[in-house]
Short mmCIF file of C-alpha atoms and ligand atoms in Angstrom, two decimals:
data_model
loop_
_atom_site.label_atom_id
_atom_site.label_comp_id
_atom_site.label_asym_id
_atom_site.label_seq_id
_atom_site.Cartn_x
_atom_site.Cartn_y
_atom_site.Cartn_z
CA MET V 1 147.49 51.74 57.65
CA SER V 2 151.30 53.57 56.94
CA THR V 3 153.02 51.84 54.59
CA ASP V 4 156.02 53.57 55.55
CA THR V 5 159.27 51.89 56.33
CA PRO V 6 160.13 51.26 59.88
CA GLY V 7 162.62 53.68 60.85
CA SER V 8 162.19 56.33 58.18
CA GLN V 9 161.57 59.88 58.64
CA SER V 10 157.75 59.84 59.10
CA SER V 11 157.02 56.25 60.41
CA LEU V 12 159.26 57.91 63.83
CA HIS V 13 156.74 61.00 62.78
CA ARG V 14 153.19 59.30 62.96
CA ALA V 15 154.74 57.08 66.70
CA ASN V 16 156.09 59.94 67.71
CA LEU V 17 151.92 61.97 67.09
CA GLU V 18 150.62 58.21 68.56
CA ARG V 19 152.58 59.05 72.19
CA VAL V 20 151.13 62.53 72.40
CA LEU V 21 147.67 61.55 71.06
CA ARG V 22 147.42 58.46 73.91
CA ALA V 23 149.51 60.83 76.41
CA VAL V 24 146.34 63.13 75.98
CA ARG V 25 143.89 60.88 75.65
CA MET V 26 143.93 59.34 78.39
CA ALA V 27 144.54 62.59 80.88
CA GLY V 28 142.19 64.22 79.51
CA SER V 29 144.22 67.28 79.30
CA LEU V 30 147.47 68.35 79.44
CA THR V 31 149.85 71.42 78.83
CA GLN V 32 152.41 70.70 76.36
CA ALA V 33 155.48 70.39 79.05
CA GLU V 34 153.22 67.73 80.51
CA ILE V 35 152.84 66.09 76.97
CA ALA V 36 156.57 66.06 76.94
CA ARG V 37 157.08 64.90 80.10
CA GLY V 38 155.12 61.63 80.31
CA THR V 39 156.11 61.02 76.77
CA GLY V 40 159.61 61.74 77.00
CA LEU V 41 159.97 63.69 73.49
CA SER V 42 161.43 66.88 73.31
CA ALA V 43 159.41 70.82 74.33
CA ALA V 44 159.79 71.33 69.84
CA THR V 45 158.94 67.97 68.88
CA VAL V 46 155.87 68.21 71.53
CA SER V 47 154.84 71.83 70.27
CA ASN V 48 155.43 71.25 65.97
CA ILE V 49 153.32 67.94 66.54
CA VAL V 50 150.35 69.85 68.91
CA ARG V 51 150.15 72.90 66.31
CA GLU V 52 149.74 69.56 63.31
CA LEU V 53 147.33 68.06 65.65
CA LYS V 54 145.61 71.23 66.02
CA GLU V 55 145.21 72.67 62.49
CA SER V 56 143.64 69.21 61.58
CA GLY V 57 140.77 69.71 64.23
CA THR V 58 141.56 67.18 65.61
CA VAL V 59 143.08 68.83 69.26
CA VAL V 60 142.11 71.76 70.82
CA VAL V 61 144.80 74.85 72.43
CA ALA V 62 144.21 76.82 75.27
CA ASP V 63 145.74 79.22 77.58
CA THR V 64 145.99 78.08 80.84
CA SER V 65 147.98 78.74 84.00
CA SER V 66 150.50 75.63 85.49
CA GLY V 67 152.62 76.13 88.74
CA GLY V 68 151.98 80.28 88.49
CA ARG V 69 153.40 80.30 84.95
CA ARG V 70 150.86 81.27 81.77
CA ALA V 71 151.04 77.77 80.08
CA ARG V 72 149.14 76.28 77.43
CA SER V 73 146.52 73.24 78.09
CA VAL V 74 145.97 69.98 74.57
CA SER V 75 142.71 68.32 75.33
CA LEU V 76 141.36 66.65 72.38
CA SER V 77 138.30 67.91 69.93
CA GLY V 78 135.24 67.23 71.58
CA ASP V 79 133.55 66.35 68.07
CA ALA V 80 136.98 64.27 67.49
CA GLY V 81 135.67 60.87 67.77
CA ILE V 82 132.40 59.54 70.14
CA VAL V 83 133.43 56.70 72.61
CA VAL V 84 130.70 53.93 74.20
CA GLY V 85 130.67 52.29 77.22
CA VAL V 86 128.27 48.87 78.17
CA ASP V 87 129.24 47.56 81.30
CA PHE V 88 126.84 44.23 82.83
CA GLY V 89 126.93 43.18 86.52
CA HIS V 90 125.10 41.53 88.47
CA THR V 91 122.46 43.52 89.05
CA HIS V 92 122.47 46.51 86.42
CA LEU V 93 123.28 47.22 83.09
CA ARG V 94 124.90 50.59 82.86
CA VAL V 95 126.10 52.39 79.77
CA ALA V 96 127.90 56.07 78.80
CA VAL V 97 128.16 58.04 76.17
CA GLY V 98 132.00 60.07 76.23
CA ASN V 99 133.86 62.17 73.99
CA LEU V 100 137.18 62.17 73.57
CA ALA V 101 137.53 65.34 75.50
CA HIS V 102 135.95 63.04 78.38
CA ARG V 103 132.77 64.18 79.12
CA VAL V 104 130.28 61.72 79.75
CA LEU V 105 127.34 63.36 77.42
CA ALA V 106 124.39 60.77 78.03
CA GLU V 107 124.54 57.84 81.05
CA GLU V 108 121.75 55.54 82.27
CA SER V 109 121.87 52.67 83.85
CA GLU V 110 119.17 49.95 84.47
CA PRO V 111 118.62 46.60 86.53
CA LEU V 112 119.17 43.90 85.36
CA ASP V 113 117.92 40.12 86.31
CA VAL V 114 120.31 38.07 86.89
CA ASP V 115 118.65 34.81 85.15
CA VAL V 116 118.03 37.42 82.23
CA SER V 117 119.64 35.21 79.20
CA ALA V 118 122.32 36.97 76.94
CA GLN V 119 120.47 37.10 74.01
CA GLN V 120 118.13 39.07 76.42
CA GLY V 121 120.43 41.06 77.64
CA PHE V 122 122.37 42.01 74.56
CA ASP V 123 119.20 43.44 73.13
CA ARG V 124 118.45 45.48 76.63
CA ALA V 125 122.19 46.84 75.42
CA GLU V 126 121.61 46.70 72.12
CA ARG V 127 118.56 49.65 72.41
CA MET V 128 120.50 51.90 75.33
CA VAL V 129 123.25 52.18 73.51
CA GLU V 130 121.09 53.78 70.27
CA ARG V 131 118.64 55.57 72.85
CA LEU V 132 121.55 57.62 74.35
CA LEU V 133 123.35 57.97 71.11
CA GLY V 134 120.17 60.12 70.04
CA GLN V 135 120.06 61.68 73.22
CA ALA V 136 123.15 63.04 72.81
CA GLY V 137 122.99 63.96 69.43
CA PHE V 138 125.09 61.77 68.01
CA PRO V 139 124.36 59.24 64.65
CA ALA V 140 126.10 55.95 65.13
CA ASP V 141 128.59 56.75 62.57
CA LYS V 142 130.42 59.11 64.40
CA VAL V 143 131.26 55.84 67.24
CA ILE V 144 134.77 54.85 67.31
CA GLY V 145 134.59 52.41 69.52
CA VAL V 146 132.73 50.14 72.03
CA GLY V 147 134.27 49.32 75.27
CA LEU V 148 132.13 46.22 77.11
CA GLY V 149 132.33 45.34 80.44
CA VAL V 150 131.37 41.42 81.86
CA PRO V 151 131.77 40.23 85.29
CA GLY V 152 134.19 37.28 84.35
CA PRO V 153 137.06 36.39 82.88
CA ILE V 154 136.84 36.82 78.99
CA ASP V 155 139.80 33.78 77.39
CA VAL V 156 142.27 35.62 75.03
CA GLU V 157 142.16 33.44 71.98
CA THR V 158 138.23 32.62 71.81
CA GLY V 159 136.57 35.93 73.36
CA ALA V 160 134.55 33.34 75.07
CA LEU V 161 133.51 34.28 78.53
CA GLY V 162 134.91 31.46 81.12
CA SER V 163 132.56 30.13 84.11
CA THR V 164 131.13 33.00 85.61
CA ALA V 165 128.26 32.60 89.65
CA ILE V 166 127.65 35.73 88.69
CA LEU V 167 124.92 35.39 85.06
CA PRO V 168 125.52 32.00 84.91
CA GLY V 169 123.72 31.50 81.80
CA TRP V 170 126.22 33.41 79.99
CA THR V 171 129.33 31.16 80.06
CA GLY V 172 130.41 30.54 76.52
CA VAL V 173 128.96 33.62 75.10
CA MET V 174 131.31 35.81 72.55
CA PRO V 175 130.77 38.98 74.23
CA GLY V 176 132.54 41.40 72.08
CA GLN V 177 131.55 38.97 68.81
CA GLU V 178 127.64 39.94 70.30
CA LEU V 179 127.36 43.44 70.87
CA SER V 180 129.44 43.84 67.91
CA GLY V 181 127.21 41.96 65.67
CA ARG V 182 124.47 44.05 66.96
CA LEU V 183 126.06 47.58 66.83
CA GLY V 184 128.01 47.61 63.76
CA MET V 185 130.85 49.04 65.80
CA PRO V 186 134.49 47.55 66.98
CA VAL V 187 134.10 46.47 70.86
CA HIS V 188 136.92 45.85 72.88
CA VAL V 189 135.73 43.71 75.95
CA ASP V 190 136.83 43.15 79.53
CA ASN V 191 136.33 42.00 82.70
CA ASP V 192 135.45 44.25 84.98
CA ALA V 193 137.95 44.61 87.64
CA ASN V 194 140.00 45.82 85.18
CA LEU V 195 137.59 48.24 84.16
CA GLY V 196 137.24 49.58 87.75
CA ALA V 197 141.11 49.93 87.87
CA LEU V 198 140.69 51.80 84.62
CA GLY V 199 138.12 53.74 84.85
CA GLU V 200 139.36 55.06 88.85
CA LEU V 201 142.91 55.44 87.20
CA VAL V 202 141.67 58.32 83.72
CA TRP V 203 138.72 60.06 85.76
CA GLY V 204 139.24 59.01 89.78
CA ALA V 205 141.35 58.19 92.30
CA GLY V 206 144.21 56.42 90.61
CA ARG V 207 144.23 59.89 88.72
CA GLY V 208 148.13 61.19 88.15
CA LEU V 209 148.97 57.76 88.97
CA GLY V 210 150.99 55.09 86.96
CA ASP V 211 150.70 51.65 89.55
CA LEU V 212 148.33 51.24 90.93
CA ALA V 213 145.80 47.84 91.81
CA TYR V 214 141.84 48.56 91.86
CA ILE V 215 140.55 46.11 94.19
CA LYS V 216 136.83 45.25 94.09
CA VAL V 217 134.32 43.38 96.27
CA ALA V 218 131.16 42.07 95.62
CA SER V 219 129.91 38.18 94.70
CA GLY V 220 132.78 37.76 93.36
CA VAL V 221 136.49 39.39 94.32
CA GLY V 222 139.13 40.46 92.17
CA SER V 223 141.66 42.81 91.03
CA GLY V 224 142.39 44.84 87.99
CA LEU V 225 146.46 46.45 87.39
CA VAL V 226 148.12 49.04 85.56
CA ILE V 227 151.89 48.47 85.72
CA ASN V 228 153.13 51.43 83.92
CA ASN V 229 149.85 53.32 82.92
CA GLN V 230 149.03 49.56 81.04
CA ILE V 231 146.40 47.20 82.09
CA TYR V 232 148.72 43.91 83.10
CA ARG V 233 146.50 40.95 81.81
CA GLY V 234 149.08 38.08 81.54
CA PRO V 235 149.36 36.19 78.39
CA GLY V 236 145.37 33.78 79.25
CA GLY V 237 143.84 37.81 80.58
CA THR V 238 143.61 35.81 83.83
CA ALA V 239 146.46 38.55 86.04
CA GLY V 240 144.57 39.79 89.16
CA GLU V 241 142.68 37.72 90.48
CA ILE V 242 143.38 38.11 94.18
CA GLY V 243 140.62 36.73 94.84
CA HIS V 244 141.96 33.23 94.98
CA ILE V 245 144.77 33.76 97.13
CA VAL V 246 144.81 31.14 99.56
CA LEU V 247 144.46 32.01 103.02
CA ASP V 248 143.71 29.09 104.70
CA GLU V 249 143.71 25.58 102.69
CA ALA V 250 141.16 23.90 105.28
CA GLY V 251 139.01 26.73 104.59
CA PRO V 252 135.91 26.28 102.36
CA VAL V 253 135.69 24.75 99.05
CA CYS V 254 135.68 28.18 96.39
CA ARG V 255 133.90 28.10 93.29
CA CYS V 256 137.52 27.47 91.31
CA GLY V 257 137.40 23.74 93.20
CA ASN V 258 139.90 25.05 95.33
CA ARG V 259 139.62 25.72 99.40
CA GLY V 260 139.78 28.73 101.53
CA CYS V 261 140.15 31.37 98.70
CA LEU V 262 140.01 35.09 99.76
CA GLU V 263 137.26 35.47 97.83
CA THR V 264 135.23 32.07 100.19
CA PHE V 265 135.81 35.07 103.45
CA VAL V 266 135.33 38.33 101.71
CA GLY V 267 133.16 37.58 99.19
CA SER V 268 129.04 38.92 99.86
CA ARG V 269 127.04 35.30 99.30
CA TYR V 270 129.43 34.60 102.46
CA LEU V 271 129.27 38.41 104.83
CA LEU V 272 125.54 38.08 104.18
CA ASN V 273 126.09 33.98 105.35
CA LEU V 274 127.39 35.00 108.72
CA LEU V 275 124.80 37.50 109.17
CA ASN V 276 121.51 35.00 108.65
CA ALA V 277 120.85 34.92 112.37
CA ASN V 278 121.22 38.27 113.72
CA HIS V 279 119.37 39.71 110.49
CA PRO V 280 116.79 37.37 108.83
CA GLY V 281 115.38 38.02 106.21
CA ASP V 282 116.90 40.30 102.75
CA LEU V 283 120.45 42.09 103.49
CA SER V 284 122.47 43.13 100.88
CA LEU V 285 125.93 44.19 101.22
CA SER V 286 124.82 48.06 100.61
CA LYS V 287 122.52 47.42 103.73
CA VAL V 288 125.19 45.59 105.42
CA VAL V 289 127.49 48.56 105.46
CA GLN V 290 124.88 50.88 105.92
CA LEU V 291 123.77 48.89 109.44
CA ALA V 292 127.89 48.89 110.67
CA GLN V 293 127.59 52.58 109.95
CA GLN V 294 124.17 53.09 112.55
CA GLY V 295 125.95 51.50 114.85
CA ASP V 296 125.08 47.25 114.35
CA LEU V 297 128.02 45.78 116.48
CA GLY V 298 127.82 42.52 114.18
CA CYS V 299 127.86 44.28 111.05
CA ARG V 300 130.98 46.52 111.83
CA ARG V 301 132.51 42.77 112.70
CA VAL V 302 131.75 41.91 109.84
CA ILE V 303 133.58 44.42 108.17
CA ALA V 304 136.42 44.61 109.87
CA ASP V 305 137.02 40.85 109.95
CA ALA V 306 136.25 41.22 106.31
CA GLY V 307 139.10 44.03 106.11
CA ARG V 308 141.47 42.61 107.63
CA GLN V 309 141.44 39.76 105.41
CA ILE V 310 141.59 41.87 101.88
CA GLY V 311 144.60 43.68 103.98
CA MET V 312 146.71 39.83 103.74
CA GLY V 313 145.89 39.71 100.19
CA VAL V 314 146.94 43.65 99.56
CA ALA V 315 149.63 42.69 101.54
CA THR V 316 151.14 40.27 98.95
CA LEU V 317 149.91 42.04 95.91
CA CYS V 318 152.83 44.89 97.61
CA ASN V 319 155.41 42.45 98.03
CA LEU V 320 154.69 41.05 94.41
CA LEU V 321 153.93 44.86 92.80
CA ASN V 322 155.02 47.42 94.97
CA PRO V 323 151.92 49.64 93.78
CA ARG V 324 151.15 53.13 94.80
CA ARG V 325 148.20 53.34 95.19
CA VAL V 326 145.43 50.61 95.45
CA ILE V 327 141.82 52.02 95.10
CA LEU V 328 138.90 49.12 97.10
CA GLY V 329 135.82 49.92 94.75
CA GLY V 330 132.70 47.42 94.95
CA ASP V 331 129.92 48.02 97.82
CA LEU V 332 132.27 47.21 100.75
CA ALA V 333 134.34 50.45 99.84
CA GLU V 334 131.36 52.67 101.44
CA ALA V 335 132.47 51.34 104.49
CA GLY V 336 134.83 54.08 104.57
CA ASP V 337 137.39 53.27 107.51
CA LEU V 338 135.33 50.65 108.55
CA VAL V 339 136.90 48.57 105.96
CA LEU V 340 139.78 50.78 105.48
CA SER V 341 141.49 50.73 108.77
CA PRO V 342 141.24 46.51 109.29
CA ILE V 343 142.67 46.87 105.27
CA ARG V 344 145.92 49.15 106.42
CA ASP V 345 146.49 47.70 109.79
CA SER V 346 146.51 44.14 107.63
CA VAL V 347 149.07 45.79 104.97
CA ALA V 348 151.34 46.82 108.10
CA ARG V 349 151.50 43.40 109.49
CA TYR V 350 152.15 41.34 106.46
CA ALA V 351 153.79 43.52 103.82
CA ILE V 352 156.81 44.01 103.62
CA PRO V 353 157.71 48.10 105.28
CA SER V 354 159.76 48.61 101.76
CA ALA V 355 156.73 47.35 100.16
CA ALA V 356 153.96 49.17 101.47
CA ARG V 357 155.93 52.14 102.08
CA GLN V 358 154.61 54.83 99.80
CA LEU V 359 151.27 52.98 99.86
CA SER V 360 148.17 54.36 100.09
CA VAL V 361 145.21 52.42 100.28
CA VAL V 362 141.74 54.59 99.41
CA PRO V 363 138.11 54.26 98.92
CA GLY V 364 137.43 54.46 94.91
CA THR V 365 135.44 57.95 93.97
CA LEU V 366 133.40 57.15 90.70
CA GLY V 367 130.94 54.07 93.01
CA GLY V 368 129.24 52.06 90.59
CA ARG V 369 130.22 54.14 87.85
CA ALA V 370 134.26 53.04 87.46
CA GLU V 371 133.05 50.22 85.25
CA VAL V 372 131.25 51.69 82.77
CA LEU V 373 133.55 54.49 83.09
CA GLY V 374 136.31 52.30 82.92
CA ALA V 375 135.02 51.05 79.26
CA LEU V 376 135.02 54.03 78.07
CA ALA V 377 138.23 54.91 78.67
CA LEU V 378 139.16 50.88 77.31
CA VAL V 379 138.23 52.24 73.84
CA MET V 380 141.21 55.36 74.52
CA SER V 381 143.33 52.96 75.75
CA GLU V 382 142.92 50.64 72.76
CA MET V 383 142.24 52.64 69.73
CA GLY V 384 145.16 53.48 67.77
CA GLU V 385 145.68 56.81 65.60
CA SER V 386 143.56 55.89 62.48
CA GLY V 387 140.49 56.39 64.75
CA VAL V 388 141.09 59.88 64.83
CA LEU V 389 143.56 61.03 61.80
ZN1 ZN Y 401 138.98 30.32 94.50
#
């Protein structure tokens, strides 16, 4: 912690240094000109700070070209620190170990039973983190922080997991405290939709954009909102609950207690129920997508209708936030244009034209890895300069 007087020359310098570090951390690698543009600092200030960071071994500088001109690219040094991502999903546990230069050094996913207790889940996460750190060849004391994704809302005041239909036995558990106690490392927790948004922002379909929404359609429907390069969570941590926009006030009762929420029309349970008669037996959302791609008319219809309804939610989102890009994640995204075209049609029909003019609706590029990579990005976004220097 700096003890400098706020406003003094040296505290200003440290603040500038942190701005440069944060910009490089989130982008992976930037030219000095890009750092100056992104931070608003002068080229001379950026150049001085980069020299200082290079001398301390925090960043590496390499010659590159930008728009045909020679430039110098700045990235964080690979051994400046290690970050860990842990993602608990509906049916999987995924762990990744990466460095601050955005390289994923080890990654693994294993199936997770929905009925697993929180204790068993954290036991397995602890063993996987230890194993992957060993594979990557780094001791635990090199780890700057752990990002942890959970499929449900986190109470910002208590850190407890709110009620979730997705991991039923976990309500009231303090996931951050639980994992941090086991690993002896700082843990940052967020819900899966916010992490998917961060993952796509830093590593995937949202690279280079500062304003986007990531919509995850799985058992639940949620969104992560990036506004001006930051995840917007709201004071209670509940922002982005797009699944509970009401489409029909006389519709089915939702798990939130309301009726006719978007989630009751496009959540996987509802979609699979629609196909019960046509496809008896075990059906999953990814199987429905596969059948639709093979031409199954019922599956195509169910996906198209879901797209239209998601599009109504996206239209509302556009009118409120005017994002530049909406990225669709979750199993339904694998349907490509079968789901994206109806979303775009609904947006064209229901959003104010000026709110949708610059919008693109695209599938995520990270698939099932979006959340765990977002967990790595969460550590990079939350750590202060003390984490590096
Ligand atoms: Zn609801």
